[in-house]
Coordinates of C-alpha atoms in Angstrom, one line a residue:
X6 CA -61.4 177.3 -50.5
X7 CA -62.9 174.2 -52.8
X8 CA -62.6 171.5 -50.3
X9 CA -62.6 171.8 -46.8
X10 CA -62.3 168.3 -45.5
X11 CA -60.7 165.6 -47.7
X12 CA -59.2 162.0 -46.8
X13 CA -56.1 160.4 -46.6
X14 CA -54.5 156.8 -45.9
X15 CA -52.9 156.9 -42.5
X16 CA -50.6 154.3 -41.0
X17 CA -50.6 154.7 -36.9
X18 CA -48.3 151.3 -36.8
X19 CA -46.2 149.6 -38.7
X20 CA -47.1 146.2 -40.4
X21 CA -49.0 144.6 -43.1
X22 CA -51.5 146.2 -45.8
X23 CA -54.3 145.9 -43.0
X24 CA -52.9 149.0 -41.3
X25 CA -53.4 151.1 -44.4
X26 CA -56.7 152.9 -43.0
X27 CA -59.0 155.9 -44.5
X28 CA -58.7 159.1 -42.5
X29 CA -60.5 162.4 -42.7
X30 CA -58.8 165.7 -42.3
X31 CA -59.1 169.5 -42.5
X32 CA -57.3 170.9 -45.4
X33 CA -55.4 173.6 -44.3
X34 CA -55.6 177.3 -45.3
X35 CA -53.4 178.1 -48.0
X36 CA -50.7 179.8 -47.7
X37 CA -49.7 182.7 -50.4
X38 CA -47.3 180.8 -52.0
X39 CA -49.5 177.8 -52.1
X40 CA -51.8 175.1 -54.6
X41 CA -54.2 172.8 -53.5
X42 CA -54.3 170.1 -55.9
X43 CA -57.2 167.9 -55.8
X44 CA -55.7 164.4 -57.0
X45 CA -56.6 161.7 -60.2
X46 CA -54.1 159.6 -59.7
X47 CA -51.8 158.3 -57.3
X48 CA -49.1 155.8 -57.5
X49 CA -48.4 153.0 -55.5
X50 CA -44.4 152.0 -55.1
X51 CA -42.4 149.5 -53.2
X52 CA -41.6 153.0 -51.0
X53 CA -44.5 153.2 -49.6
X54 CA -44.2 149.2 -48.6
X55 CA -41.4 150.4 -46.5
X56 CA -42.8 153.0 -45.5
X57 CA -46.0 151.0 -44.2
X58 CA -43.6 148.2 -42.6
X59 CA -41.1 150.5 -41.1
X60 CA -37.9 149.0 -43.1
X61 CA -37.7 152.7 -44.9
X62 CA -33.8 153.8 -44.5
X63 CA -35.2 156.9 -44.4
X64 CA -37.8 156.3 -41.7
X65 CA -36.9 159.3 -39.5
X66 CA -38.8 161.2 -42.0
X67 CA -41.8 159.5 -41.6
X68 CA -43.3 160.0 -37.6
X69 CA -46.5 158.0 -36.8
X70 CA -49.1 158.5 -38.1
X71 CA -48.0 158.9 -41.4
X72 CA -49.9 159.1 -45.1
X73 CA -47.4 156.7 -48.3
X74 CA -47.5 157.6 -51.3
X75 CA -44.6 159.6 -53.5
X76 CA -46.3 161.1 -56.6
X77 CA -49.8 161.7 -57.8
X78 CA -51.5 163.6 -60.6
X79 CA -54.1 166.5 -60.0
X80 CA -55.3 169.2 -61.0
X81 CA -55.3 172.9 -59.4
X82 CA -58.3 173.5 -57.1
X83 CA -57.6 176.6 -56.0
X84 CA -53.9 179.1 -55.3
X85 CA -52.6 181.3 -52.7
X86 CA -52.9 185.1 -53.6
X87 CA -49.4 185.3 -54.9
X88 CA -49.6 182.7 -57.1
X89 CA -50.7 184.4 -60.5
X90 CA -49.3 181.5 -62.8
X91 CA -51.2 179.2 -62.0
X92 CA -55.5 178.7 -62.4
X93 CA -58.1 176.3 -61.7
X94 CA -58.2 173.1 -63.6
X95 CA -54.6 173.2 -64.8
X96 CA -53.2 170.0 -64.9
X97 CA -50.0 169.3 -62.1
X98 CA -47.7 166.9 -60.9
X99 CA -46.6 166.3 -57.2
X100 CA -43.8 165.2 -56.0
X101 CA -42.4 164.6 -52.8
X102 CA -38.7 164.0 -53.9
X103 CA -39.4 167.7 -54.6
X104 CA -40.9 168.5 -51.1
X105 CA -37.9 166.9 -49.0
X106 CA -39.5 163.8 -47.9
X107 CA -41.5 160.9 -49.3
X108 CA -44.9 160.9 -48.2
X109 CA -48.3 162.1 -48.1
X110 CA -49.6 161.7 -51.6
X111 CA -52.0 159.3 -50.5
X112 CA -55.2 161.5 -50.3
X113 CA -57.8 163.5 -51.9
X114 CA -56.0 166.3 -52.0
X115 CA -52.8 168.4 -51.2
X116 CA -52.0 171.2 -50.4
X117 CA -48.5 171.8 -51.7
X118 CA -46.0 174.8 -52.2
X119 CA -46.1 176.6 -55.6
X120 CA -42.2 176.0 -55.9
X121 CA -42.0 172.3 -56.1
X122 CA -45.2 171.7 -58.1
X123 CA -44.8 170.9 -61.9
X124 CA -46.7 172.0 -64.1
X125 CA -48.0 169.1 -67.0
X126 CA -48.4 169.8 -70.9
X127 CA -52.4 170.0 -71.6
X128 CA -52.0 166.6 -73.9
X129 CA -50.7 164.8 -71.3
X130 CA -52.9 162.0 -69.9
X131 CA -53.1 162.2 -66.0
X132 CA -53.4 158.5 -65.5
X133 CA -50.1 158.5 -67.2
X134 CA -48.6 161.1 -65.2
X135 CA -49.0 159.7 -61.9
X136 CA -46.2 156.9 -62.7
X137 CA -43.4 159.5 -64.2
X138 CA -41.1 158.9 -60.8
X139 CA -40.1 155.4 -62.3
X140 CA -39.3 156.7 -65.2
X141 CA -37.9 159.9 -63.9
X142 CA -35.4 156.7 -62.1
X143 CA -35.3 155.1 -65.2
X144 CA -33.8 158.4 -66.9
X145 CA -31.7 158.9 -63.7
X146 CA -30.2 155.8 -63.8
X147 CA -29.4 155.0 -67.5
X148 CA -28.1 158.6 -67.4
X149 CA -25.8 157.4 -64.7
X150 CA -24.9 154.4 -66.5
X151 CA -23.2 156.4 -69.2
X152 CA -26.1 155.8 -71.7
X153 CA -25.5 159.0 -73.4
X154 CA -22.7 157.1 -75.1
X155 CA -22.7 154.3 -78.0
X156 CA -25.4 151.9 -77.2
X157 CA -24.7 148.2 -76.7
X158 CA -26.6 145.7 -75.2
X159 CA -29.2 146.4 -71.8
X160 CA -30.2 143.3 -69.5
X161 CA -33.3 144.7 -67.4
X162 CA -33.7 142.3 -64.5
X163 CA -36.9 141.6 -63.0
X164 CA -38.4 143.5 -65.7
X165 CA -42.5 142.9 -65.3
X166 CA -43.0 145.3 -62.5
X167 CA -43.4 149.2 -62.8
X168 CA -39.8 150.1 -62.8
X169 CA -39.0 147.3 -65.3
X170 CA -41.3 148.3 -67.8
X171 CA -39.8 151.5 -67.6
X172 CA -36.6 150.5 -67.7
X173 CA -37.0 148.5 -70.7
X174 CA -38.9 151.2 -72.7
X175 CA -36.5 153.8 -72.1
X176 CA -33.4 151.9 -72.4
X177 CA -35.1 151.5 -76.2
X178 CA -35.8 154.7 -76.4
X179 CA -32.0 155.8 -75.5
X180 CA -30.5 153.5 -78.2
X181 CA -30.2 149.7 -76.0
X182 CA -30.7 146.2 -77.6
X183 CA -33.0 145.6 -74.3
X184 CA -32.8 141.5 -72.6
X185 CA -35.2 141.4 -70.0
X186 CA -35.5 138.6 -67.1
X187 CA -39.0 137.9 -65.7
X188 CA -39.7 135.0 -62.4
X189 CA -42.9 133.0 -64.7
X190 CA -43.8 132.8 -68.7
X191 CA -47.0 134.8 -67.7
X192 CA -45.2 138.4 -67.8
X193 CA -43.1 137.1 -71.4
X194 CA -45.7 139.3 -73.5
X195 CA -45.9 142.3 -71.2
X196 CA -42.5 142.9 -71.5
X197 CA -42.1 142.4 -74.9
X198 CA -44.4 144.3 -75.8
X199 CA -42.3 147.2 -73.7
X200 CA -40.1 147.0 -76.2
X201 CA -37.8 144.3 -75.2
X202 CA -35.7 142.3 -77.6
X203 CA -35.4 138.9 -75.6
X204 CA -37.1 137.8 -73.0
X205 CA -35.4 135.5 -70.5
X206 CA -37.3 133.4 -67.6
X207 CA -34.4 133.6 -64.6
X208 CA -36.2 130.9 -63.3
X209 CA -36.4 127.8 -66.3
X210 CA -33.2 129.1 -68.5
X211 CA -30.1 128.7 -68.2
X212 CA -29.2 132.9 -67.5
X213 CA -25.6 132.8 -68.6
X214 CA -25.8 130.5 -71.6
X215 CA -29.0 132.7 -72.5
X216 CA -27.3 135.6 -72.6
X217 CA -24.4 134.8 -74.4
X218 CA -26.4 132.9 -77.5
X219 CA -28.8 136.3 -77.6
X220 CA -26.0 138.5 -77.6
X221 CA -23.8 136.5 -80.0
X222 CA -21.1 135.2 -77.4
X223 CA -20.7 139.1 -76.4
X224 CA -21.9 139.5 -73.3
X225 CA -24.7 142.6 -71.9
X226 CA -22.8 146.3 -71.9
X227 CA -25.4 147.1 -69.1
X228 CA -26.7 145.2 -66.5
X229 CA -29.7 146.8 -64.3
X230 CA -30.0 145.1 -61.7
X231 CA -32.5 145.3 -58.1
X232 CA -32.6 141.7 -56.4
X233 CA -28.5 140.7 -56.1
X234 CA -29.2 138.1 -53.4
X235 CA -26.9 135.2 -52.9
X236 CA -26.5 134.4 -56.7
X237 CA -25.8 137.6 -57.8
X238 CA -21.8 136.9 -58.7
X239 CA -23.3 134.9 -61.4
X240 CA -23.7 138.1 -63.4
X241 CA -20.0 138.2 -64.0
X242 CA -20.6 135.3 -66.5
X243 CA -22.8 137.2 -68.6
X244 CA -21.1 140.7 -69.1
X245 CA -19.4 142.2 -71.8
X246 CA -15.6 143.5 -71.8
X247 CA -15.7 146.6 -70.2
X248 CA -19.7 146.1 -68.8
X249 CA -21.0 148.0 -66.1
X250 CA -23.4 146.7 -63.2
X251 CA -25.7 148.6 -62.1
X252 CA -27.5 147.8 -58.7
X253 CA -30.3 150.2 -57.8
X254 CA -32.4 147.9 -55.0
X255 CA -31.1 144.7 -53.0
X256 CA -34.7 142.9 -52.1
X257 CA -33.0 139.8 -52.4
X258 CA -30.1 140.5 -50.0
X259 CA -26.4 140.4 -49.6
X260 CA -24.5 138.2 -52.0
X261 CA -22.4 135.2 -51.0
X262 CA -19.1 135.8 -49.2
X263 CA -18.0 134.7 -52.5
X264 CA -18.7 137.3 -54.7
X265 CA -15.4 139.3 -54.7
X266 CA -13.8 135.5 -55.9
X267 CA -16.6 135.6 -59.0
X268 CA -15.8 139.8 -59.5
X269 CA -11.7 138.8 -59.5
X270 CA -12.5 135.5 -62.0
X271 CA -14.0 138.0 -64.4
X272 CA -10.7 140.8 -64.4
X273 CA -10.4 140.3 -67.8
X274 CA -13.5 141.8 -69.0
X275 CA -12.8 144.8 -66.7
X276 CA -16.3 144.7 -65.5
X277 CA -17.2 147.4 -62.8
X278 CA -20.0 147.5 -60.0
X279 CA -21.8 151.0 -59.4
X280 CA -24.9 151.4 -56.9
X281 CA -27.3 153.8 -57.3
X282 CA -30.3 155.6 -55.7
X283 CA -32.5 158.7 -56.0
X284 CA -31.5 159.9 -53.0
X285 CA -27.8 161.2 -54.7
X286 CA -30.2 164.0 -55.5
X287 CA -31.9 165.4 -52.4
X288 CA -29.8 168.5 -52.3
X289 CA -30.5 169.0 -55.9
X290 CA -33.5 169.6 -56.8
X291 CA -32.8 171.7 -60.0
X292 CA -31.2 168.2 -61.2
X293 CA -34.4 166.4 -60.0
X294 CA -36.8 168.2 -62.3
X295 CA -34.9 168.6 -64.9
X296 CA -35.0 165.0 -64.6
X297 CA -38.8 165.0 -64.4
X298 CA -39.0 167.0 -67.4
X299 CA -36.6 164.7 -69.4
X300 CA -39.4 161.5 -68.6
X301 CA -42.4 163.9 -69.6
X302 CA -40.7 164.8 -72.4
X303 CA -39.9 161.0 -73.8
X304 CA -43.7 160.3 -73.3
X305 CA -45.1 163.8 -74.4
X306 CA -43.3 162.7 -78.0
X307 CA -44.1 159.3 -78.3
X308 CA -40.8 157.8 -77.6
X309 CA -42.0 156.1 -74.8
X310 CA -46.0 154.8 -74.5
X311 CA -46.2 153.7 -70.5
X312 CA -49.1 150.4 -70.6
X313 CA -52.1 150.8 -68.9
X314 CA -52.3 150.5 -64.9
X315 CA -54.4 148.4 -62.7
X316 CA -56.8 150.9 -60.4
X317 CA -57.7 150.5 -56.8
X318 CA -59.9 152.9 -54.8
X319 CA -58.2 154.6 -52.5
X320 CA -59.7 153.0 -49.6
X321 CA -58.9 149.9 -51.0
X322 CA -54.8 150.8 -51.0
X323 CA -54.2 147.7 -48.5
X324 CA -55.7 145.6 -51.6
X325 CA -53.1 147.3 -54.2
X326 CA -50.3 147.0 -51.9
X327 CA -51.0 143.1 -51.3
X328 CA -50.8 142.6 -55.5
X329 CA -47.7 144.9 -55.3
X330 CA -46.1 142.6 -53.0
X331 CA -47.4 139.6 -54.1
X332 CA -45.2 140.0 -57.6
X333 CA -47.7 139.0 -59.9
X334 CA -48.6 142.3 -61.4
X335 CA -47.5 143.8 -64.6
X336 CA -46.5 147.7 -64.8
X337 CA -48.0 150.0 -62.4
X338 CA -50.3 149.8 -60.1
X339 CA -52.6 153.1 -58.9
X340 CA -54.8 154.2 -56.6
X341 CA -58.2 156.7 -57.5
X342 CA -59.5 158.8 -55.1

């Protein structure tokens, strides 16, 4: 065994970041079928916010105490004796989509089964690695969205945050004229230099008349789309005929009683609302990596370059979870054991 005692972030309570605290634990012995991964990097997601405040839908899976986190980057420390394709030092991927539950990569080290671990290609850069679940979503969703068709038009909203930036850089790497919204003028030059075409500010421009001068009176094909709120009918103004919708988060709550009256005033451009979440694929876990595999592969070739993270210790994951929510970062944020 190469470590025998590690540490964790462990919740006891829900509530704010100060409830994120360091814990030590026994790793366990391995079984045969099992890797202990000692981690590099581990990312830090609005899941584990849930997780920590106890809004998760899927709390249930999460009893007290219990360790966030929902992907990291390692490498093998040491294998069970029946796993022979595997050795020390051989960079891995965890994820705990692929385990059943979401949870647990906040530590030093897991121990995980052989089964759901992936492997990662030699020339792939760890720090890099520990983001692929946004843009494992990002594939997921555009595929979702039909994007294996003719390309049009792509309006990421909210696009400074991690799963905008991947958004926008693989809706260009699939073929999309990209718009992307940001809240302030200070995220502008992050996202363009993701790759977006136009960069909007939802909160200075006019959205609608925006859209429509950028897009030459057309309208976005594909609108991607995680706040809704009480405005959110307004985004029949700004599609094209036969757009799609797509909400995949609602952090800014239901929409006014009025939205099926702004849906019906917009029949004409046959626009249609879809919702979508990881969580279709839970049962599926072939689907899931192959997934994975499709988001290693666009960054493996270049097609898509990920921007560099912001780093916390890992004791300091209360201080990476109040940037996270404060909504003033750019990209992802990570945590280093």
């Amino acid at each position: 065994m190469v470590l025998i005692r590690a540490r964790k972030i462990q919740l006891s309570g829900f509530g704010g970041p100060e409830v994120l605290e360091v814990a030590e634990f026994a790793v366990p012995a391995l079984g045969p079928r099992d890797v202990l991964v000692r981690s590099q990097a581990i990312g830090v997601g609005w899941p584990d916010v849930y997780v920590r405040t106890g809004t998760y839908p899927w709390q249930h899976l999460f009893p007290l105490p219990a360790t966030p986190g929902i992907e990291m980057s390692g490498r093998v420390a040491a294998v069970g004796a029946e796993v022979a394709d595997l050795q020390a030092g051989q960079p891995v991927y965890v994820s705990s989509r692929l385990m059943g539950f979401r949870g647990g990569c906040y530590a030093d080290a897991m121990v995980v089964p052989r089964d759901v671990l992936v492997e990662l290609p030699g020339n792939m850069d760890l720090d890099v690695a520990a983001g692929l679940a946004y843009y494992q979503l990002a594939v997921a969703l555009l595929k979702a969205a039909g994007a294996t068709g003719p390309a049009g038009w792509a309006m990421v909203s909210g696009a400074g945050g991690g799963v905008g930036t991947a958004l926008v850089q693989t809706a260009k790497a699939l073929g999309y004229r990209v718009l992307a919204s940001v809240g302030h003028d200070g995220k502008r030059a992050h996202v363009a230099s993701a790759g977006a075409d136009a960069v909007i500010n939802y909160r200075a421009d006019n959205m609608a008349e925006a859209v429509l001068e950028i897009t030459g009176g057309r309208g976005v094909d594909l609108w991607l789309e995680s706040f809704a709120g009480p405005d959110f009918g307004q985004v029949f103004r700004s599609m094209a005929p036969w757009g799609k919708v797509m909400l995949y988060n609602a952090v800014g709550g239901h929409p006014a009683p009025g939205f099926f009256d702004d849906w019906r005033a917009a029949m004409g451009k046959c626009v249609s609302v879809q919702y979508f979440s990881m969580h279709v694929y839970e049962e599926d876990a072939q689907a899931m990596r192959g997934l994975l595999q499709d988001a290693i592969g666009l960054i493996v070739d270049g097609a898509v370059t990920p921007p560099a993270g912001t780093f916390f210790k890992l004791e300091e994951a209360a201080q990476a979870h109040r940037l996270l929510e404060s909504g003033g970062h750019r990209g992802r944020i990570f945590l280093r054991p």
